[in-house]
Amino acid sequence: MNLPPEIPPEQSLIEYPSQFPIKVMGAHVEGFVEAITHVARQFDPGFDASTIEQRPSKGGNYLGLTITITATSREQLDEIYRTLTTHPMVKVVL
């Protein structure tokens, strides 16, 4: 697997640590919010689930969440995106 070249901290557009919002969309089913909270806490142990913003789709079949984690490194962000995109309950991560 080829990894992207390391971005020097001075060239990063993100200063660490920082509050970093991630949008996650999945089916509007029981346990979805809890599953995403669990993933968020794996990467940010201090993640506060009460800060999750929820937006149901017009038809109510999907639920959009915005989770805001404390980002500490590019590697951490890459890993949380990888974990979320491969989660069986997740359809889209932005």
PDB file of C-alpha atoms in Angstrom:
ATOM      1  CA  MET A   1       0.000   0.000   0.000  1.00  0.00           C
ATOM      2  CA  ASN A   2       1.421   3.378  -0.973  1.00  0.00           C
ATOM      3  CA  LEU A   3       1.012   6.046   1.665  1.00  0.00           C
ATOM      4  CA  PRO A   4       0.861   9.701   0.706  1.00  0.00           C
ATOM      5  CA  PRO A   5       4.044  11.635   1.403  1.00  0.00           C
ATOM      6  CA  GLU A   6       4.319  13.106   4.876  1.00  0.00           C
ATOM      7  CA  ILE A   7       3.117  16.708   5.044  1.00  0.00           C
ATOM      8  CA  PRO A   8       5.431  18.816   7.219  1.00  0.00           C
ATOM      9  CA  PRO A   9       3.488  20.512  10.055  1.00  0.00           C
ATOM     10  CA  GLU A  10       4.383  23.966   8.724  1.00  0.00           C
ATOM     11  CA  GLN A  11       2.661  23.108   5.405  1.00  0.00           C
ATOM     12  CA  SER A  12      -0.490  21.678   6.979  1.00  0.00           C
ATOM     13  CA  LEU A  13      -3.641  23.742   6.695  1.00  0.00           C
ATOM     14  CA  ILE A  14      -4.728  22.473  10.103  1.00  0.00           C
ATOM     15  CA  GLU A  15      -3.145  23.475  13.388  1.00  0.00           C
ATOM     16  CA  TYR A  16      -3.086  20.721  15.992  1.00  0.00           C
ATOM     17  CA  PRO A  17      -4.751  20.245  18.330  1.00  0.00           C
ATOM     18  CA  SER A  18      -7.970  21.708  16.947  1.00  0.00           C
ATOM     19  CA  GLN A  19     -11.692  21.080  16.897  1.00  0.00           C
ATOM     20  CA  PHE A  20     -12.402  19.249  13.635  1.00  0.00           C
ATOM     21  CA  PRO A  21     -15.948  18.595  12.350  1.00  0.00           C
ATOM     22  CA  ILE A  22     -16.635  15.396  10.409  1.00  0.00           C
ATOM     23  CA  LYS A  23     -19.931  14.742   8.623  1.00  0.00           C
ATOM     24  CA  VAL A  24     -21.163  11.150   8.657  1.00  0.00           C
ATOM     25  CA  MET A  25     -24.274   9.845   6.907  1.00  0.00           C
ATOM     26  CA  GLY A  26     -25.932   6.493   7.378  1.00  0.00           C
ATOM     27  CA  ALA A  27     -29.274   4.755   7.545  1.00  0.00           C
ATOM     28  CA  HIS A  28     -31.594   6.210  10.180  1.00  0.00           C
ATOM     29  CA  VAL A  29     -31.575   3.091  12.349  1.00  0.00           C
ATOM     30  CA  GLU A  30     -31.352   2.365  16.038  1.00  0.00           C
ATOM     31  CA  GLY A  31     -27.749   2.247  17.232  1.00  0.00           C
ATOM     32  CA  PHE A  32     -26.267   4.457  14.479  1.00  0.00           C
ATOM     33  CA  VAL A  33     -25.523   7.435  16.752  1.00  0.00           C
ATOM     34  CA  GLU A  34     -24.080   5.116  19.411  1.00  0.00           C
ATOM     35  CA  ALA A  35     -21.864   3.359  16.853  1.00  0.00           C
ATOM     36  CA  ILE A  36     -20.460   6.656  15.576  1.00  0.00           C
ATOM     37  CA  THR A  37     -19.944   7.868  19.158  1.00  0.00           C
ATOM     38  CA  HIS A  38     -17.958   4.697  19.858  1.00  0.00           C
ATOM     39  CA  VAL A  39     -15.707   5.312  16.840  1.00  0.00           C
ATOM     40  CA  ALA A  40     -15.216   8.972  17.788  1.00  0.00           C
ATOM     41  CA  ARG A  41     -14.154   7.997  21.317  1.00  0.00           C
ATOM     42  CA  GLN A  42     -11.578   5.528  19.948  1.00  0.00           C
ATOM     43  CA  PHE A  43      -9.752   8.496  18.407  1.00  0.00           C
ATOM     44  CA  ASP A  44     -10.734  11.235  20.885  1.00  0.00           C
ATOM     45  CA  PRO A  45     -11.272   9.789  24.387  1.00  0.00           C
ATOM     46  CA  GLY A  46     -12.741  13.110  25.557  1.00  0.00           C
ATOM     47  CA  PHE A  47     -15.370  13.198  22.783  1.00  0.00           C
ATOM     48  CA  ASP A  48     -18.668  14.588  24.090  1.00  0.00           C
ATOM     49  CA  ALA A  49     -21.633  12.831  22.460  1.00  0.00           C
ATOM     50  CA  SER A  50     -23.935  15.704  23.455  1.00  0.00           C
ATOM     51  CA  THR A  51     -22.200  17.848  20.804  1.00  0.00           C
ATOM     52  CA  ILE A  52     -23.363  15.626  17.908  1.00  0.00           C
ATOM     53  CA  GLU A  53     -25.546  17.500  15.427  1.00  0.00           C
ATOM     54  CA  GLN A  54     -28.248  15.339  13.842  1.00  0.00           C
ATOM     55  CA  ARG A  55     -30.106  15.996  10.576  1.00  0.00           C
ATOM     56  CA  PRO A  56     -32.599  13.408   9.317  1.00  0.00           C
ATOM     57  CA  SER A  57     -33.090  13.225   5.544  1.00  0.00           C
ATOM     58  CA  LYS A  58     -36.313  14.559   4.040  1.00  0.00           C
ATOM     59  CA  GLY A  59     -37.747  11.062   3.760  1.00  0.00           C
ATOM     60  CA  GLY A  60     -36.420  10.056   7.171  1.00  0.00           C
ATOM     61  CA  ASN A  61     -34.493   7.063   5.813  1.00  0.00           C
ATOM     62  CA  TYR A  62     -31.043   8.546   6.457  1.00  0.00           C
ATOM     63  CA  LEU A  63     -29.446  10.449   9.289  1.00  0.00           C
ATOM     64  CA  GLY A  64     -26.647  12.963   8.860  1.00  0.00           C
ATOM     65  CA  LEU A  65     -24.387  13.521  11.846  1.00  0.00           C
ATOM     66  CA  THR A  66     -21.705  16.098  12.461  1.00  0.00           C
ATOM     67  CA  ILE A  67     -19.195  14.951  15.052  1.00  0.00           C
ATOM     68  CA  THR A  68     -16.534  17.387  16.218  1.00  0.00           C
ATOM     69  CA  ILE A  69     -13.403  15.704  17.496  1.00  0.00           C
ATOM     70  CA  THR A  70     -10.191  17.115  18.905  1.00  0.00           C
ATOM     71  CA  ALA A  71      -7.760  16.496  16.056  1.00  0.00           C
ATOM     72  CA  THR A  72      -4.209  15.905  17.243  1.00  0.00           C
ATOM     73  CA  SER A  73      -2.461  14.832  14.008  1.00  0.00           C
ATOM     74  CA  ARG A  74      -2.889  14.113  10.315  1.00  0.00           C
ATOM     75  CA  GLU A  75      -2.426  10.406  11.097  1.00  0.00           C
ATOM     76  CA  GLN A  76      -5.287  10.493  13.607  1.00  0.00           C
ATOM     77  CA  LEU A  77      -7.596  12.140  11.051  1.00  0.00           C
ATOM     78  CA  ASP A  78      -6.606   9.658   8.342  1.00  0.00           C
ATOM     79  CA  GLU A  79      -7.355   6.752  10.688  1.00  0.00           C
ATOM     80  CA  ILE A  80     -10.751   8.049  11.845  1.00  0.00           C
ATOM     81  CA  TYR A  81     -11.790   8.647   8.208  1.00  0.00           C
ATOM     82  CA  ARG A  82     -10.605   5.142   7.291  1.00  0.00           C
ATOM     83  CA  THR A  83     -12.489   3.620  10.234  1.00  0.00           C
ATOM     84  CA  LEU A  84     -15.696   5.524   9.507  1.00  0.00           C
ATOM     85  CA  THR A  85     -15.708   4.838   5.756  1.00  0.00           C
ATOM     86  CA  THR A  86     -15.330   1.105   6.327  1.00  0.00           C
ATOM     87  CA  HIS A  87     -17.990   0.965   9.094  1.00  0.00           C
ATOM     88  CA  PRO A  88     -20.961  -1.141   7.924  1.00  0.00           C
ATOM     89  CA  MET A  89     -23.529   1.442   9.118  1.00  0.00           C
ATOM     90  CA  VAL A  90     -21.884   4.383   7.320  1.00  0.00           C
ATOM     91  CA  LYS A  91     -22.771   5.428   3.766  1.00  0.00           C
ATOM     92  CA  VAL A  92     -20.763   8.683   3.374  1.00  0.00           C
ATOM     93  CA  VAL A  93     -18.054  10.542   5.308  1.00  0.00           C
ATOM     94  CA  LEU A  94     -17.130  14.151   4.530  1.00  0.00           C
TER      95      LEU A  94
END
